[in-house]
Structures are given as structure tokens and as C-alpha cells.
PDB file of C-alpha atoms in Angstrom:
ATOM      1  CA  UNK A   1      -8.002  -7.854  13.160  1.00 83.00           C
ATOM      2  CA  UNK A   2      -5.156  -6.764  12.033  1.00 88.00           C
ATOM      3  CA  UNK A   3      -3.697  -3.470  12.537  1.00 93.00           C
ATOM      4  CA  UNK A   4      -0.686  -0.952  11.452  1.00 96.00           C
ATOM      5  CA  UNK A   5       0.333   2.005  13.689  1.00 97.00           C
ATOM      6  CA  UNK A   6       2.704   4.430  12.522  1.00 97.00           C
ATOM      7  CA  UNK A   7       2.454   7.461  15.483  1.00 96.00           C
ATOM      8  CA  UNK A   8       5.117   9.654  13.471  1.00 97.00           C
ATOM      9  CA  UNK A   9       2.862  11.519  11.346  1.00 95.00           C
ATOM     10  CA  UNK A  10       5.540  14.314   9.875  1.00 96.00           C
ATOM     11  CA  UNK A  11       9.434  13.989  10.540  1.00 97.00           C
ATOM     12  CA  UNK A  12      12.201  16.731   9.111  1.00 97.00           C
ATOM     13  CA  UNK A  13      16.273  15.470   9.445  1.00 97.00           C
ATOM     14  CA  UNK A  14      18.905  17.631   8.102  1.00 97.00           C
ATOM     15  CA  UNK A  15      20.726  15.957   5.369  1.00 97.00           C
ATOM     16  CA  UNK A  16      23.333  13.512   6.324  1.00 97.00           C
ATOM     17  CA  UNK A  17      21.620  12.875  10.101  1.00 97.00           C
ATOM     18  CA  UNK A  18      20.049   9.339  10.882  1.00 97.00           C
ATOM     19  CA  UNK A  19      16.330   9.044  11.043  1.00 97.00           C
ATOM     20  CA  UNK A  20      13.921   6.000  12.264  1.00 98.00           C
ATOM     21  CA  UNK A  21      10.731   5.613  11.192  1.00 98.00           C
ATOM     22  CA  UNK A  22       8.105   3.618  13.501  1.00 98.00           C
ATOM     23  CA  UNK A  23       6.239   0.716  12.912  1.00 98.00           C
ATOM     24  CA  UNK A  24       3.949  -1.459  15.198  1.00 98.00           C
ATOM     25  CA  UNK A  25       1.625  -3.758  14.075  1.00 97.00           C
ATOM     26  CA  UNK A  26      -1.153  -5.926  15.500  1.00 96.00           C
ATOM     27  CA  UNK A  27      -2.451  -9.768  14.965  1.00 93.00           C
ATOM     28  CA  UNK A  28      -3.076 -12.796  16.515  1.00 92.00           C
ATOM     29  CA  UNK A  29      -2.044 -14.473  13.288  1.00 89.00           C
ATOM     30  CA  UNK A  30       0.920 -16.678  13.820  1.00 88.00           C
ATOM     31  CA  UNK A  31       1.972 -16.262  10.286  1.00 88.00           C
ATOM     32  CA  UNK A  32       2.513 -12.715   8.855  1.00 90.00           C
ATOM     33  CA  UNK A  33       4.313 -10.471   6.436  1.00 90.00           C
ATOM     34  CA  UNK A  34       5.295  -6.963   6.700  1.00 93.00           C
ATOM     35  CA  UNK A  35       6.512  -4.602   4.239  1.00 93.00           C
ATOM     36  CA  UNK A  36       7.777  -0.902   4.095  1.00 95.00           C
ATOM     37  CA  UNK A  37       6.592   1.029   1.278  1.00 95.00           C
ATOM     38  CA  UNK A  38       8.052   4.451  -0.134  1.00 96.00           C
ATOM     39  CA  UNK A  39       5.860   7.034  -1.777  1.00 95.00           C
ATOM     40  CA  UNK A  40       8.165   9.945  -3.084  1.00 95.00           C
ATOM     41  CA  UNK A  41       6.120  13.330  -4.589  1.00 92.00           C
ATOM     42  CA  UNK A  42       5.443  11.850  -7.692  1.00 91.00           C
ATOM     43  CA  UNK A  43       2.999   9.607  -6.069  1.00 91.00           C
ATOM     44  CA  UNK A  44       3.634   5.627  -7.007  1.00 91.00           C
ATOM     45  CA  UNK A  45       4.186   3.381  -4.277  1.00 93.00           C
ATOM     46  CA  UNK A  46       7.479   1.868  -4.208  1.00 91.00           C
ATOM     47  CA  UNK A  47       8.341  -1.476  -2.461  1.00 89.00           C
ATOM     48  CA  UNK A  48      11.448  -1.458  -0.314  1.00 92.00           C
ATOM     49  CA  UNK A  49      11.164  -4.752   1.889  1.00 89.00           C
ATOM     50  CA  UNK A  50       9.415  -7.910   3.011  1.00 87.00           C
ATOM     51  CA  UNK A  51       9.586  -9.506   6.101  1.00 88.00           C
ATOM     52  CA  UNK A  52       7.862 -12.658   7.592  1.00 86.00           C
ATOM     53  CA  UNK A  53       7.076 -13.558  10.841  1.00 89.00           C
ATOM     54  CA  UNK A  54       9.525 -16.159  11.403  1.00 86.00           C
ATOM     55  CA  UNK A  55      12.424 -14.092  10.019  1.00 82.00           C
ATOM     56  CA  UNK A  56      13.762 -11.697  12.796  1.00 80.00           C
ATOM     57  CA  UNK A  57      16.989 -11.089  11.201  1.00 79.00           C
ATOM     58  CA  UNK A  58      17.634  -7.075  10.509  1.00 83.00           C
ATOM     59  CA  UNK A  59      18.383  -6.662   7.516  1.00 84.00           C
ATOM     60  CA  UNK A  60      20.412  -3.658   5.793  1.00 85.00           C
ATOM     61  CA  UNK A  61      20.367  -2.311   2.582  1.00 86.00           C
ATOM     62  CA  UNK A  62      22.723   0.464   1.580  1.00 92.00           C
ATOM     63  CA  UNK A  63      22.098   3.117   3.585  1.00 94.00           C
ATOM     64  CA  UNK A  64      18.478   1.541   5.116  1.00 94.00           C
ATOM     65  CA  UNK A  65      17.872  -1.097   7.450  1.00 93.00           C
ATOM     66  CA  UNK A  66      15.360  -2.655   9.306  1.00 93.00           C
ATOM     67  CA  UNK A  67      14.723  -3.936  12.575  1.00 94.00           C
ATOM     68  CA  UNK A  68      11.974  -6.391  13.649  1.00 94.00           C
ATOM     69  CA  UNK A  69      11.136  -7.327  17.037  1.00 93.00           C
ATOM     70  CA  UNK A  70       8.320  -9.730  17.524  1.00 93.00           C
ATOM     71  CA  UNK A  71       8.411  -9.269  21.462  1.00 93.00           C
ATOM     72  CA  UNK A  72       7.411  -5.576  20.686  1.00 95.00           C
ATOM     73  CA  UNK A  73       5.258  -5.994  17.757  1.00 96.00           C
ATOM     74  CA  UNK A  74       7.418  -3.478  15.781  1.00 96.00           C
ATOM     75  CA  UNK A  75       8.809  -2.995  12.504  1.00 96.00           C
ATOM     76  CA  UNK A  76      11.044   0.005  12.346  1.00 96.00           C
ATOM     77  CA  UNK A  77      12.955   1.323   9.571  1.00 96.00           C
ATOM     78  CA  UNK A  78      16.335   3.231   9.650  1.00 96.00           C
ATOM     79  CA  UNK A  79      17.784   5.641   7.304  1.00 96.00           C
ATOM     80  CA  UNK A  80      21.621   6.148   7.750  1.00 96.00           C
ATOM     81  CA  UNK A  81      23.126   9.582   6.577  1.00 97.00           C
ATOM     82  CA  UNK A  82      19.679  11.274   5.097  1.00 97.00           C
ATOM     83  CA  UNK A  83      19.678  12.804   1.859  1.00 97.00           C
ATOM     84  CA  UNK A  84      16.907  14.925  -0.004  1.00 97.00           C
ATOM     85  CA  UNK A  85      16.174  12.021  -2.202  1.00 96.00           C
ATOM     86  CA  UNK A  86      14.588   9.881   0.865  1.00 97.00           C
ATOM     87  CA  UNK A  87      11.980  12.880   1.241  1.00 97.00           C
ATOM     88  CA  UNK A  88       9.056  11.250   0.967  1.00 97.00           C
ATOM     89  CA  UNK A  89       5.933   9.424   2.939  1.00 96.00           C
ATOM     90  CA  UNK A  90       6.952   5.946   3.990  1.00 97.00           C
ATOM     91  CA  UNK A  91       4.253   3.232   5.001  1.00 96.00           C
ATOM     92  CA  UNK A  92       4.179   0.156   7.057  1.00 97.00           C
ATOM     93  CA  UNK A  93       1.903  -2.584   6.045  1.00 95.00           C
ATOM     94  CA  UNK A  94       0.965  -6.126   7.214  1.00 93.00           C
ATOM     95  CA  UNK A  95      -0.647  -9.168   5.493  1.00 89.00           C
ATOM     96  CA  UNK A  96      -1.427 -12.524   6.922  1.00 81.00           C
ATOM     97  CA  UNK A  97      -1.058 -15.910   5.996  1.00 67.00           C
ATOM     98  CA  UNK A  98      -5.014 -15.952   5.600  1.00 63.00           C
ATOM     99  CA  UNK A  99      -5.332 -14.037   3.050  1.00 61.00           C
ATOM    100  CA  UNK A 100      -4.149 -11.315   0.385  1.00 68.00           C
ATOM    101  CA  UNK A 101      -5.423  -7.935   1.857  1.00 79.00           C
ATOM    102  CA  UNK A 102      -2.870  -5.627   3.267  1.00 87.00           C
ATOM    103  CA  UNK A 103      -3.130  -3.091   6.198  1.00 91.00           C
ATOM    104  CA  UNK A 104      -1.552  -0.215   5.981  1.00 94.00           C
ATOM    105  CA  UNK A 105      -0.766   2.440   8.234  1.00 95.00           C
ATOM    106  CA  UNK A 106      -1.361   6.056   8.231  1.00 95.00           C
ATOM    107  CA  UNK A 107       2.252   6.676   6.755  1.00 96.00           C
ATOM    108  CA  UNK A 108       4.880   9.030   7.806  1.00 97.00           C
ATOM    109  CA  UNK A 109       6.381  12.128   6.082  1.00 96.00           C
ATOM    110  CA  UNK A 110       9.557  12.410   5.807  1.00 98.00           C
ATOM    111  CA  UNK A 111      11.055  15.654   4.846  1.00 97.00           C
ATOM    112  CA  UNK A 112      15.376  15.967   4.363  1.00 97.00           C
ATOM    113  CA  UNK A 113      16.275  19.511   4.788  1.00 97.00           C
ATOM    114  CA  UNK A 114      19.543  20.096   2.723  1.00 95.00           C
TER     115      UNK A 114
ATOM    116  CA  UNK B   1       5.646  -5.853 -19.443  1.00 72.00           C
ATOM    117  CA  UNK B   2       3.253  -2.771 -18.579  1.00 78.00           C
ATOM    118  CA  UNK B   3       2.672  -3.955 -15.252  1.00 92.00           C
ATOM    119  CA  UNK B   4      -0.157  -2.271 -13.688  1.00 96.00           C
ATOM    120  CA  UNK B   5      -1.687   0.464 -15.587  1.00 96.00           C
ATOM    121  CA  UNK B   6      -4.769   2.966 -14.580  1.00 97.00           C
ATOM    122  CA  UNK B   7      -6.593   5.257 -16.333  1.00 97.00           C
ATOM    123  CA  UNK B   8      -7.660   8.031 -16.714  1.00 97.00           C
ATOM    124  CA  UNK B   9      -4.827   9.844 -14.110  1.00 95.00           C
ATOM    125  CA  UNK B  10      -6.871  12.690 -13.081  1.00 96.00           C
ATOM    126  CA  UNK B  11     -10.574  12.884 -13.366  1.00 96.00           C
ATOM    127  CA  UNK B  12     -12.950  15.963 -12.361  1.00 97.00           C
ATOM    128  CA  UNK B  13     -16.707  14.675 -11.907  1.00 97.00           C
ATOM    129  CA  UNK B  14     -19.639  16.703 -10.519  1.00 97.00           C
ATOM    130  CA  UNK B  15     -21.772  15.111  -7.572  1.00 97.00           C
ATOM    131  CA  UNK B  16     -24.242  12.686  -9.075  1.00 97.00           C
ATOM    132  CA  UNK B  17     -22.345  11.741 -11.935  1.00 97.00           C
ATOM    133  CA  UNK B  18     -20.932   7.801 -12.722  1.00 96.00           C
ATOM    134  CA  UNK B  19     -17.392   6.762 -14.061  1.00 96.00           C
ATOM    135  CA  UNK B  20     -15.267   4.030 -14.304  1.00 97.00           C
ATOM    136  CA  UNK B  21     -11.694   3.757 -13.061  1.00 98.00           C
ATOM    137  CA  UNK B  22     -10.022   1.308 -15.264  1.00 98.00           C
ATOM    138  CA  UNK B  23      -7.172  -0.926 -14.377  1.00 98.00           C
ATOM    139  CA  UNK B  24      -5.312  -3.446 -15.964  1.00 97.00           C
ATOM    140  CA  UNK B  25      -2.055  -5.752 -15.490  1.00 97.00           C
ATOM    141  CA  UNK B  26      -0.505  -8.175 -17.907  1.00 95.00           C
ATOM    142  CA  UNK B  27       1.431 -10.293 -15.202  1.00 93.00           C
ATOM    143  CA  UNK B  28      -1.095 -12.708 -15.329  1.00 92.00           C
ATOM    144  CA  UNK B  29      -1.830 -12.206 -11.517  1.00 92.00           C
ATOM    145  CA  UNK B  30      -4.783 -13.510  -9.855  1.00 90.00           C
ATOM    146  CA  UNK B  31      -5.542 -11.246  -7.374  1.00 91.00           C
ATOM    147  CA  UNK B  32      -6.061  -7.764  -7.998  1.00 94.00           C
ATOM    148  CA  UNK B  33      -7.121  -4.994  -5.326  1.00 94.00           C
ATOM    149  CA  UNK B  34      -8.468  -1.280  -5.172  1.00 96.00           C
ATOM    150  CA  UNK B  35      -7.357   1.099  -2.313  1.00 96.00           C
ATOM    151  CA  UNK B  36      -8.218   4.893  -1.710  1.00 97.00           C
ATOM    152  CA  UNK B  37      -5.536   7.050   0.260  1.00 96.00           C
ATOM    153  CA  UNK B  38      -6.937   9.472   1.605  1.00 93.00           C
ATOM    154  CA  UNK B  39      -4.569  12.629   4.135  1.00 85.00           C
ATOM    155  CA  UNK B  40      -3.656  10.894   7.489  1.00 82.00           C
ATOM    156  CA  UNK B  41      -5.764   7.708   6.491  1.00 84.00           C
ATOM    157  CA  UNK B  42      -2.958   5.683   4.402  1.00 88.00           C
ATOM    158  CA  UNK B  43      -4.163   3.076   2.084  1.00 93.00           C
ATOM    159  CA  UNK B  44      -7.650   1.599   2.485  1.00 93.00           C
ATOM    160  CA  UNK B  45      -8.950  -1.396   0.716  1.00 92.00           C
ATOM    161  CA  UNK B  46     -12.231  -1.019  -0.955  1.00 95.00           C
ATOM    162  CA  UNK B  47     -12.328  -4.073  -2.935  1.00 95.00           C
ATOM    163  CA  UNK B  48     -10.375  -7.395  -4.026  1.00 93.00           C
ATOM    164  CA  UNK B  49     -10.271  -9.988  -6.414  1.00 93.00           C
ATOM    165  CA  UNK B  50      -9.086 -13.613  -6.061  1.00 89.00           C
ATOM    166  CA  UNK B  51      -9.869 -14.369  -9.846  1.00 91.00           C
ATOM    167  CA  UNK B  52     -11.666 -13.819 -12.587  1.00 92.00           C
ATOM    168  CA  UNK B  53     -15.544 -13.655 -11.581  1.00 93.00           C
ATOM    169  CA  UNK B  54     -14.671 -13.782  -7.808  1.00 93.00           C
ATOM    170  CA  UNK B  55     -14.893 -10.445  -6.055  1.00 94.00           C
ATOM    171  CA  UNK B  56     -15.484  -9.421  -2.375  1.00 92.00           C
ATOM    172  CA  UNK B  57     -15.355  -6.267  -0.298  1.00 92.00           C
ATOM    173  CA  UNK B  58     -12.863  -4.657   1.610  1.00 90.00           C
ATOM    174  CA  UNK B  59     -12.745  -1.935   4.648  1.00 89.00           C
ATOM    175  CA  UNK B  60     -14.228   0.973   2.543  1.00 94.00           C
ATOM    176  CA  UNK B  61     -17.096  -0.452  -0.298  1.00 96.00           C
ATOM    177  CA  UNK B  62     -19.872   1.528  -0.195  1.00 96.00           C
ATOM    178  CA  UNK B  63     -20.590   3.798  -3.158  1.00 96.00           C
ATOM    179  CA  UNK B  64     -17.905   1.690  -5.479  1.00 97.00           C
ATOM    180  CA  UNK B  65     -19.104  -1.423  -7.761  1.00 97.00           C
ATOM    181  CA  UNK B  66     -16.100  -3.962  -9.192  1.00 97.00           C
ATOM    182  CA  UNK B  67     -16.205  -6.798 -11.259  1.00 96.00           C
ATOM    183  CA  UNK B  68     -13.659  -9.294 -12.957  1.00 96.00           C
ATOM    184  CA  UNK B  69     -14.742 -10.809 -16.239  1.00 96.00           C
ATOM    185  CA  UNK B  70     -10.500 -11.191 -17.226  1.00 96.00           C
ATOM    186  CA  UNK B  71      -7.808 -11.849 -15.490  1.00 95.00           C
ATOM    187  CA  UNK B  72      -6.643  -8.803 -16.746  1.00 96.00           C
ATOM    188  CA  UNK B  73      -8.981  -6.031 -15.970  1.00 97.00           C
ATOM    189  CA  UNK B  74     -10.339  -5.128 -13.127  1.00 98.00           C
ATOM    190  CA  UNK B  75     -12.531  -1.600 -13.221  1.00 98.00           C
ATOM    191  CA  UNK B  76     -13.697  -0.089 -10.051  1.00 98.00           C
ATOM    192  CA  UNK B  77     -17.543   1.831 -10.894  1.00 97.00           C
ATOM    193  CA  UNK B  78     -18.546   5.113  -9.026  1.00 96.00           C
ATOM    194  CA  UNK B  79     -22.245   4.817  -9.083  1.00 91.00           C
ATOM    195  CA  UNK B  80     -23.568   8.164  -8.066  1.00 96.00           C
ATOM    196  CA  UNK B  81     -20.353  10.278  -7.305  1.00 96.00           C
ATOM    197  CA  UNK B  82     -20.188  12.252  -3.948  1.00 97.00           C
ATOM    198  CA  UNK B  83     -17.394  14.828  -2.656  1.00 97.00           C
ATOM    199  CA  UNK B  84     -16.465  12.053   0.029  1.00 96.00           C
ATOM    200  CA  UNK B  85     -14.884  10.320  -3.356  1.00 97.00           C
ATOM    201  CA  UNK B  86     -12.389  13.034  -3.364  1.00 97.00           C
ATOM    202  CA  UNK B  87      -9.408  11.014  -3.273  1.00 97.00           C
ATOM    203  CA  UNK B  88      -6.405   9.102  -5.082  1.00 97.00           C
ATOM    204  CA  UNK B  89      -7.242   5.392  -6.198  1.00 98.00           C
ATOM    205  CA  UNK B  90      -4.553   2.835  -6.327  1.00 97.00           C
ATOM    206  CA  UNK B  91      -5.176  -0.341  -8.447  1.00 97.00           C
ATOM    207  CA  UNK B  92      -3.173  -3.421  -7.072  1.00 94.00           C
ATOM    208  CA  UNK B  93      -2.259  -6.863  -8.624  1.00 93.00           C
ATOM    209  CA  UNK B  94      -0.315  -9.538  -6.315  1.00 88.00           C
ATOM    210  CA  UNK B  95       0.533 -13.082  -6.869  1.00 83.00           C
ATOM    211  CA  UNK B  96       1.590 -15.610  -4.146  1.00 77.00           C
ATOM    212  CA  UNK B  97       5.123 -16.021  -4.160  1.00 73.00           C
ATOM    213  CA  UNK B  98       7.286 -18.775  -2.797  1.00 73.00           C
ATOM    214  CA  UNK B  99       6.717 -18.950   1.482  1.00 69.00           C
ATOM    215  CA  UNK B 100       3.257 -18.122   1.242  1.00 68.00           C
ATOM    216  CA  UNK B 101       3.508 -14.600   1.379  1.00 71.00           C
ATOM    217  CA  UNK B 102       1.981 -11.699  -1.698  1.00 75.00           C
ATOM    218  CA  UNK B 103       4.187  -9.700  -3.769  1.00 78.00           C
ATOM    219  CA  UNK B 104       1.907  -6.597  -4.317  1.00 85.00           C
ATOM    220  CA  UNK B 105       2.222  -4.153  -7.324  1.00 90.00           C
ATOM    221  CA  UNK B 106       0.797  -1.113  -7.421  1.00 93.00           C
ATOM    222  CA  UNK B 107      -0.566   1.168 -10.573  1.00 95.00           C
ATOM    223  CA  UNK B 108       0.439   4.718 -11.246  1.00 95.00           C
ATOM    224  CA  UNK B 109      -2.555   5.974  -9.486  1.00 96.00           C
ATOM    225  CA  UNK B 110      -6.023   7.844 -10.481  1.00 97.00           C
ATOM    226  CA  UNK B 111      -6.297  11.533  -8.731  1.00 96.00           C
ATOM    227  CA  UNK B 112     -10.162  12.010  -8.710  1.00 97.00           C
ATOM    228  CA  UNK B 113     -11.866  15.291  -7.448  1.00 97.00           C
ATOM    229  CA  UNK B 114     -15.555  15.316  -7.052  1.00 97.00           C
ATOM    230  CA  UNK B 115     -17.314  18.805  -6.787  1.00 96.00           C
TER     231      UNK B 115
END
């Protein structure tokens, strides 16, 4: 069975601070894919990144970076120099190669205080 | 392309009423899914379809029906609405991307309240 855990329910930071959102996943499949989505207050789901299980390279995109570690089954997301516009709920998700079903974590609500 | 569209955006139902949430996509994607989002629960899969004429149950299918007569449309039917079905509903479509992953596109959501 697949499972995604986002232990941090809510995080508040002051603008310009760095913040890391944790994601731990469980799967027995050797081929799987990990995702992060952002849900701003307007409610839509915005795709941020996809990672496959064979690529453990960290990725950086502007102020966003992702750290994928198979040894700890984690796929953490860091926002550097946070901004008020980063305030949103962030979801980590997992899909496996045997199907197109996505398994979502419960989300982390991030509030960036000006 | 409009992407994934959902109607209505908001709906209020009384307990026992039935209704259909509409979902359409114009990207010719094979796969479509319905999720519900509840506070503290993330998104949970209700039903999904791997192509026209083929549907299957997800994690929380009870109280919902789906059908897929065309590639474009994937309506979700609430047979007899209950307050427990108060939620935000997201429709998604996806395709098999190169390398084996699925790219999933979400609609804007339907906020349903059952009184």
C-alpha cells in the first residue's frame, strides 16, 4: 500500500525566512513518482515538481528546492527567503508505476507573515 | 485549450437530493479522476477512469456513481446527498508522460454543501 505523510499541519514564518516542508512516503514499488502541489487561498491546485524514483538529484528552481532521499523515504521542499505570496497549502503526492492513482498527504498550511 | 473544467463552482443541496457534478477536459487525456478534499484529510480518490467505458473505485467511492461515455466527460453523481458529502470536489485528467509517470491536471474544484 502507498502512503504519504506530511507531519507538519501548519507552519508560520516571517517573511524572508527559509522554511522546509517535510514529506515522507511509503511504497514497496521500486518505480514511483513524487510530486509537490501548491494550493493558494484561491483554491486551485498548482503543480510544482515531479521526481521519479531513479533520480535522486536535488532540484532548485528559483527560491524553491527539493531534497529527495530514498534512504529516508523523504522528499522535502524548501522555500528560501519566503514571501507572502508563498502562503498556501502544500501537498506532497505519490504515484506508482502500476497505475495512475495519486496518493496525497494531508497537506501543510504555510503562512508567511509580512 | 480550456484544460479541465468543472461545473458548478458552488452548490448547496438538501439531504437526500441527488445531483451531478460535471467535469470535462479537452486535452484528449485517457485518464480521469475525482477527488474530494476535506480539512486535514488531503485529497482522497473517489472514482477514476482509464478510458471511455472503463471506471473503477478509489478510496472513498460510497455514495457516488460515475460513468465515462466519452473521452472528454466524466460526471460524478451523488445519489442521495448526505451532510458527510460536504466537501470540495476536484476532477483531474492525466496522461502517461514519457518515462512512465503521469502528468495530472486539476480542475478548479466544486464546493458542495449538504444541509
